[in-house]
Short mmCIF file of C-alpha atoms (C1' of nucleotides) in Angstrom, two decimals:
data_model
loop_
_atom_site.label_atom_id
_atom_site.label_comp_id
_atom_site.label_asym_id
_atom_site.label_seq_id
_atom_site.Cartn_x
_atom_site.Cartn_y
_atom_site.Cartn_z
CA MET A 267 40.77 97.44 116.16
CA ILE A 268 42.27 101.10 114.97
CA GLU A 269 38.80 103.44 112.73
CA PRO A 270 39.41 102.92 109.35
CA LYS A 271 38.01 107.03 109.14
CA SER A 272 41.11 107.87 111.50
CA ARG A 273 43.87 106.26 109.88
CA VAL A 274 42.29 108.25 106.25
CA GLU A 275 41.92 111.66 107.63
CA SER A 276 45.96 110.91 109.44
CA MET A 277 47.52 109.98 106.32
CA LEU A 278 45.46 113.11 104.95
CA LYS A 279 46.69 115.62 106.91
CA LYS A 280 50.02 114.48 106.82
CA LEU A 281 50.35 114.98 102.35
CA ARG A 282 48.79 118.24 103.39
CA ALA A 283 51.45 118.88 106.14
CA HIS A 284 54.10 118.43 103.33
CA GLN A 285 52.29 120.64 100.07
CA PHE A 286 51.15 117.06 98.96
CA ARG A 287 47.69 118.22 96.36
CA VAL A 288 44.57 115.76 97.46
CA THR A 289 43.20 114.15 94.45
CA PRO A 290 40.21 112.29 94.28
CA GLN A 291 42.45 109.27 93.27
CA ARG A 292 44.35 110.08 95.99
CA ILE A 293 41.88 110.28 98.87
CA ALA A 294 41.06 106.75 96.67
CA ILE A 295 44.19 104.88 97.29
CA LEU A 296 44.74 105.75 100.87
CA LYS A 297 41.54 104.57 101.29
CA VAL A 298 41.32 100.92 99.66
CA LEU A 299 44.96 101.20 101.66
CA VAL A 300 42.85 101.77 105.10
CA CYS A 301 40.42 99.15 103.85
CA SER A 302 42.27 96.33 103.40
CA ILE A 303 43.09 93.83 105.65
CA GLU A 304 44.93 91.60 103.34
CA HIS A 305 47.74 93.49 102.44
CA PRO A 306 47.44 93.90 98.79
CA THR A 307 49.98 94.80 96.44
CA VAL A 308 49.99 97.37 93.88
CA GLU A 309 47.85 95.36 90.93
CA ARG A 310 45.14 94.82 93.72
CA ILE A 311 44.84 97.95 94.95
CA TYR A 312 45.29 99.78 91.25
CA GLU A 313 42.56 96.87 90.25
CA GLN A 314 40.25 98.10 92.76
CA VAL A 315 40.65 101.85 92.51
CA LYS A 316 39.61 101.52 88.89
CA SER A 317 36.80 99.31 89.95
CA ASP A 318 34.71 103.41 91.16
CA PHE A 319 37.53 104.79 89.39
CA PRO A 320 38.06 104.14 86.36
CA THR A 321 40.28 106.04 84.28
CA THR A 322 43.29 105.68 87.40
CA SER A 323 46.75 104.72 86.09
CA LEU A 324 48.67 101.84 86.97
CA ALA A 325 51.74 104.26 87.43
CA THR A 326 49.91 106.81 89.13
CA VAL A 327 49.59 103.88 91.65
CA TYR A 328 52.58 103.49 91.91
CA LYS A 329 53.96 106.52 92.78
CA THR A 330 50.79 107.18 95.61
CA VAL A 331 52.08 104.55 97.84
CA THR A 332 55.83 105.21 97.90
CA LEU A 333 54.56 108.87 98.61
CA LEU A 334 53.09 107.49 101.39
CA LYS A 335 56.02 105.64 101.86
CA GLU A 336 58.18 108.04 102.04
CA LEU A 337 55.77 109.72 105.04
CA ASN A 338 55.35 106.52 106.99
CA GLU A 339 52.39 106.19 107.08
CA VAL A 340 52.24 102.89 104.52
CA LEU A 341 54.46 99.64 105.84
CA GLU A 342 56.12 98.51 102.24
CA LEU A 343 56.73 94.20 102.42
CA GLY A 344 58.77 93.98 99.82
CA PHE A 345 59.64 90.41 98.09
CA PRO A 346 62.45 89.74 95.25
CA GLU A 347 60.23 87.31 93.71
CA GLY A 348 56.55 87.73 92.53
CA SER A 349 54.96 92.17 93.61
CA ASN A 350 55.36 94.21 97.11
CA ARG A 351 52.42 94.32 99.21
CA TYR A 352 51.28 97.04 101.66
CA ASP A 353 50.48 97.14 105.59
CA GLY A 354 48.32 101.03 105.71
CA ASN A 355 46.78 100.41 109.05
CA LYS A 356 50.27 99.45 110.72
CA PRO A 357 52.59 101.63 109.18
CA TYR A 358 55.57 100.68 111.11
CA PRO A 359 57.86 97.64 111.34
CA HIS A 360 56.37 94.29 113.05
CA PRO A 361 56.04 90.48 112.08
CA HIS A 362 54.98 89.20 109.59
CA VAL A 363 53.60 85.00 108.81
CA ILE A 364 53.43 84.56 105.39
CA CYS A 365 52.67 81.79 103.43
CA ILE A 366 54.14 79.81 100.79
CA LYS A 367 51.62 78.47 98.84
CA CYS A 368 48.44 80.48 98.93
CA LYS A 369 50.61 84.11 99.40
CA LYS A 370 48.25 85.08 102.13
CA ILE A 371 50.29 87.61 105.06
CA VAL A 372 49.13 87.71 108.85
CA ASP A 373 50.33 89.78 112.14
CA PRO A 374 50.57 86.84 114.85
CA ASP A 375 50.83 89.94 118.24
CA LEU A 376 54.52 88.93 119.20
CA SER A 377 56.72 90.88 120.86
CA GLY A 378 60.72 91.13 122.16
CA LEU A 379 62.32 93.04 119.53
CA ALA A 380 62.60 95.71 120.63
CA ASP A 381 65.62 94.52 122.55
CA MET A 382 67.41 92.84 120.91
CA THR A 383 67.87 96.07 118.88
CA THR A 384 69.53 97.34 121.89
CA GLU A 385 72.34 93.97 121.69
CA LEU A 386 72.56 94.30 118.48
CA LYS A 387 73.97 98.82 118.90
CA LYS A 388 76.15 96.80 121.47
CA GLU A 389 77.66 94.65 119.55
CA THR A 390 77.85 95.91 115.79
CA GLY A 391 78.74 99.83 116.31
CA PHE A 392 75.35 100.31 113.47
CA LYS A 393 72.72 102.71 114.82
CA ILE A 394 69.23 100.56 113.67
CA ILE A 395 66.73 102.56 112.15
CA HIS A 396 64.03 99.48 111.24
CA HIS A 397 63.82 96.54 110.39
CA ARG A 398 62.11 93.33 109.25
CA LEU A 399 60.55 90.30 110.29
CA ASP A 400 58.66 87.18 108.30
CA PHE A 401 57.36 83.77 108.60
CA PHE A 402 57.84 81.86 106.28
CA GLY A 403 55.72 78.26 106.83
CA ILE A 404 51.79 76.74 105.62
CA CYS A 405 48.67 78.66 107.00
CA PRO A 406 45.33 76.03 107.90
CA SER A 407 44.29 76.27 104.29
CA CYS A 408 46.45 75.22 102.44
CA GLN A 409 47.69 72.43 105.25
CA LYS A 410 44.47 71.02 104.12
CA LYS A 411 44.40 71.62 101.23
CA TYR A 412 47.74 69.44 100.03
CA LYS A 413 48.13 67.05 102.65
CA MET B 105 85.48 79.81 112.04
CA ILE B 106 84.46 76.50 109.71
CA GLU B 107 86.82 75.16 107.63
CA PRO B 108 86.32 77.10 104.44
CA LYS B 109 88.25 73.40 102.58
CA SER B 110 84.48 71.54 104.32
CA ARG B 111 81.52 73.24 103.04
CA VAL B 112 83.41 73.21 99.81
CA GLU B 113 83.47 69.31 99.79
CA SER B 114 79.60 69.21 100.90
CA MET B 115 78.73 71.06 98.55
CA LEU B 116 80.62 68.61 96.37
CA LYS B 117 78.71 65.88 98.22
CA LYS B 118 75.88 66.94 98.08
CA LEU B 119 75.79 67.40 94.06
CA ARG B 120 77.19 63.79 93.32
CA ALA B 121 75.03 62.85 95.70
CA HIS B 122 71.74 63.83 93.28
CA GLN B 123 73.56 62.48 90.49
CA PHE B 124 74.38 66.90 89.30
CA ARG B 125 77.39 67.38 88.24
CA VAL B 126 80.75 68.97 89.40
CA THR B 127 81.34 70.97 86.13
CA PRO B 128 84.78 73.48 86.44
CA GLN B 129 82.76 76.34 86.73
CA ARG B 130 80.63 74.69 89.73
CA ILE B 131 83.64 74.23 91.06
CA ALA B 132 85.26 77.51 90.57
CA ILE B 133 80.98 79.58 91.73
CA LEU B 134 81.09 77.63 95.21
CA LYS B 135 84.46 78.14 96.09
CA VAL B 136 83.22 82.07 95.69
CA LEU B 137 80.63 81.57 97.69
CA VAL B 138 82.58 79.56 100.45
CA CYS B 139 85.36 82.30 99.97
CA SER B 140 83.55 85.83 100.46
CA ILE B 141 82.60 86.19 103.58
CA GLU B 142 80.60 89.68 102.53
CA HIS B 143 77.62 88.15 101.31
CA PRO B 144 78.22 88.44 97.32
CA THR B 145 75.81 89.80 94.63
CA VAL B 146 75.27 86.94 91.46
CA GLU B 147 77.20 89.40 89.51
CA ARG B 148 80.51 90.00 91.86
CA ILE B 149 81.02 86.36 92.19
CA TYR B 150 80.88 86.65 88.34
CA GLU B 151 83.73 89.32 88.30
CA GLN B 152 85.59 86.73 90.69
CA VAL B 153 85.41 83.25 89.06
CA LYS B 154 85.27 85.34 85.31
CA SER B 155 89.33 86.51 86.66
CA ASP B 156 90.45 82.55 86.43
CA PHE B 157 87.84 80.76 84.39
CA PRO B 158 86.63 83.58 81.99
CA THR B 159 84.46 81.73 79.42
CA THR B 160 82.02 81.84 82.32
CA SER B 161 78.42 83.42 81.67
CA LEU B 162 76.16 84.69 84.60
CA ALA B 163 73.32 82.65 83.49
CA THR B 164 75.86 79.99 84.83
CA VAL B 165 76.14 81.67 88.07
CA TYR B 166 72.78 82.16 88.47
CA LYS B 167 71.05 79.02 87.53
CA THR B 168 74.37 77.05 90.19
CA VAL B 169 73.19 79.47 92.86
CA THR B 170 69.96 78.55 92.48
CA LEU B 171 70.85 75.19 92.29
CA LEU B 172 73.00 75.26 94.82
CA LYS B 173 69.61 77.23 97.01
CA GLU B 174 67.33 74.40 96.42
CA LEU B 175 70.01 71.94 97.68
CA ASN B 176 70.41 73.52 100.58
CA GLU B 177 73.55 75.18 100.25
CA VAL B 178 73.94 78.05 100.37
CA LEU B 179 70.95 80.80 101.62
CA GLU B 180 69.05 83.23 99.40
CA LEU B 181 69.13 87.13 100.49
CA GLY B 182 66.52 88.88 98.22
CA PHE B 183 66.31 92.48 97.89
CA PRO B 184 63.73 93.27 95.89
CA GLU B 185 66.06 97.12 94.94
CA GLY B 186 68.88 95.84 94.18
CA SER B 187 70.68 93.24 93.51
CA ASN B 188 70.37 89.46 95.41
CA ARG B 189 73.22 88.57 98.10
CA TYR B 190 74.04 84.82 99.44
CA ASP B 191 75.91 82.86 101.98
CA GLY B 192 77.54 80.19 101.80
CA ASN B 193 78.52 79.86 104.91
CA LYS B 194 75.67 80.04 106.83
CA PRO B 195 73.27 77.84 104.71
CA TYR B 196 70.11 78.08 107.03
CA PRO B 197 68.34 81.20 108.33
CA HIS B 198 69.88 83.27 110.59
CA PRO B 199 69.90 87.38 111.27
CA HIS B 200 71.58 90.00 109.08
CA VAL B 201 73.04 93.71 109.97
CA ILE B 202 72.17 95.19 106.87
CA CYS B 203 73.91 98.95 106.02
CA ILE B 204 71.43 100.87 104.36
CA LYS B 205 74.54 103.46 103.16
CA CYS B 206 77.55 100.61 101.53
CA LYS B 207 74.82 98.39 101.67
CA LYS B 208 77.43 95.86 103.70
CA ILE B 209 75.67 92.91 105.11
CA VAL B 210 77.38 91.27 108.63
CA ASP B 211 75.63 88.29 111.00
CA PRO B 212 75.53 89.17 114.36
CA ASP B 213 75.19 86.74 117.55
CA LEU B 214 71.47 86.92 118.21
CA SER B 215 69.49 84.09 120.20
CA GLY B 216 65.72 83.82 121.25
CA LEU B 217 63.99 83.02 117.25
CA ALA B 218 63.61 79.88 117.77
CA ASP B 219 60.25 79.94 120.52
CA MET B 220 59.10 82.03 118.82
CA THR B 221 58.70 80.25 116.38
CA THR B 222 56.41 77.16 119.06
CA GLU B 223 54.39 80.79 119.62
CA LEU B 224 53.74 81.26 116.55
CA LYS B 225 52.67 77.31 116.53
CA LYS B 226 50.22 78.27 118.54
CA GLU B 227 48.39 81.78 117.71
CA THR B 228 48.08 81.02 114.18
CA GLY B 229 47.94 77.79 113.86
CA PHE B 230 50.17 77.93 109.88
CA LYS B 231 53.32 75.60 110.33
CA ILE B 232 56.55 77.97 110.86
CA ILE B 233 59.33 76.34 107.49
CA HIS B 234 61.49 79.15 108.19
CA HIS B 235 61.68 82.47 108.75
CA ARG B 236 64.06 85.54 107.64
CA LEU B 237 65.30 88.88 109.58
CA ASP B 238 66.67 91.56 108.73
CA PHE B 239 68.20 94.67 110.85
CA PHE B 240 68.79 97.91 108.24
CA GLY B 241 70.79 100.31 110.05
CA ILE B 242 74.23 103.02 109.66
CA CYS B 243 77.29 100.95 110.33
CA PRO B 244 80.87 102.43 111.69
CA SER B 245 82.11 103.63 108.89
CA CYS B 246 78.93 105.10 106.58
CA GLN B 247 78.99 107.14 110.51
CA LYS B 248 81.68 108.80 110.41
CA LYS B 249 81.16 109.45 106.85
CA TYR B 250 78.19 110.83 106.72
CA LYS B 251 78.08 113.15 109.72
"C1'" DC C 106 77.76 58.05 74.00
"C1'" DT C 107 74.31 59.76 76.47
"C1'" DT C 108 72.37 63.23 78.62
"C1'" DC C 109 73.33 67.45 81.06
"C1'" DA C 110 75.99 71.94 81.77
"C1'" DT C 111 77.39 75.82 78.96
"C1'" DG C 112 76.73 79.92 76.73
"C1'" DC C 113 75.30 83.40 74.04
"C1'" DA C 114 71.36 85.99 73.19
"C1'" DA C 115 65.84 87.48 74.25
"C1'" DA C 116 62.71 87.14 76.78
"C1'" DA C 117 59.60 88.45 81.33
"C1'" DC C 118 58.49 90.85 84.64
"C1'" DA C 119 57.98 94.01 88.95
"C1'" DT C 120 58.45 98.92 88.22
"C1'" DT C 121 60.57 103.48 87.26
"C1'" DT C 122 60.63 106.89 84.09
"C1'" DG C 123 59.48 111.25 80.60
"C1'" DC C 124 56.47 113.99 79.25
"C1'" DA C 125 52.62 115.95 77.24
"C1'" DG C 126 48.30 117.69 78.85
"C1'" DC C 127 45.18 118.17 83.52
"C1'" DT C 128 43.74 120.11 87.79
"C1'" DG C 129 43.92 121.46 92.83
"C1'" DG C 130 44.90 124.93 96.34
"C1'" DC D 143 47.43 130.96 87.52
"C1'" DC D 144 50.87 127.41 87.87
"C1'" DA D 145 53.52 123.66 90.42
"C1'" DG D 146 52.38 118.90 91.14
"C1'" DC D 147 49.70 115.94 89.46
"C1'" DT D 148 48.28 112.07 86.03
"C1'" DG D 149 47.84 108.92 82.07
"C1'" DC D 150 50.25 106.86 78.29
"C1'" DA D 151 54.46 104.95 76.80
"C1'" DA D 152 58.43 103.81 76.95
"C1'" DA D 153 63.49 102.51 79.50
"C1'" DT D 154 65.21 100.46 83.35
"C1'" DG D 155 66.54 95.89 86.48
"C1'" DT D 156 67.73 91.37 87.99
"C1'" DT D 157 66.76 87.11 86.78
"C1'" DT D 158 65.22 83.64 83.46
"C1'" DT D 159 64.52 80.67 79.34
"C1'" DG D 160 65.78 78.97 74.79
"C1'" DC D 161 67.96 76.95 72.20
"C1'" DA D 162 72.82 75.68 69.99
"C1'" DT D 163 77.43 73.11 71.13
"C1'" DG D 164 80.32 70.37 74.57
"C1'" DA D 165 82.15 67.67 78.04
"C1'" DA D 166 81.04 64.76 82.18
"C1'" DG D 167 80.02 60.55 83.49
#
DNA sequence: CTTCATGCAAAACATTTGCAGCTGG
DNA sequence: CCAGCTGCAAATGTTTTGCATGAAG
């Protein structure tokens, strides 16, 4: 388990290092990102931030999340159908398992992707920069529900 | 290499089997899908279909492509930023390598995903239905161009 | 002939943008 | 102070939808 505090600190440090400003809104957003295990949507982050910072706007959440993504402090999981989801705890590519019923997203322990990229480079000539691996299925609790 | 003719036939067969109608527009769209190696967007399919069938509408292309997806005769690659891409030749999950500059998509030869799903089932309890594996990078010709 | 498909335009929806005013450093 | 951030509303771009007309079976 990563210490939430240190992740928040590292994000703040990154902001300062690039001379972006540390505003109360940004602090609130990045706290939600780090404390969420659920891979929240922007809308969800917005709700949580508003509860103790009521004047925050949705646009600011979008802007902050995009900024953190560009600084590699957040992993964006884009979905064409429905909203994007964000992971502030493991801001690097890793596999996800997604429930197609309840939209829950979990991080499984899986290895064996790194060696594929060297194989790929040889075969395709591409310079590989990042990847995305999602498994879609039905989670245990939805399996019961819909049986 | 799959025979284009047989893929078109199998799509038509599937349509008839589910009592969907075989219209000239649908035939034209599915021919483009099968003859494209480029993983076309809906817009791209639309252009090509219009050239020999000028009255076709974009909405019809969307509807047809969605129908074929539901019949498992086309693989949809959704992208949140930009348009979705379609593969009528290999309508089942398989890895893709995507150029982030020119948006080219190629199918690499890669194996070793099937065994991951059994591992996943054990670890997460999910019933895995499908997956998606994309590698993002820069293709050989864009590597030259931007050097 | 009946039902389903087409084509047009309008709607939907998440995300981005423009801009006036505010504020962190 | 002043560049950069915020919040609002309007714009964007892709995909979907409603509905009248047309064509497949």
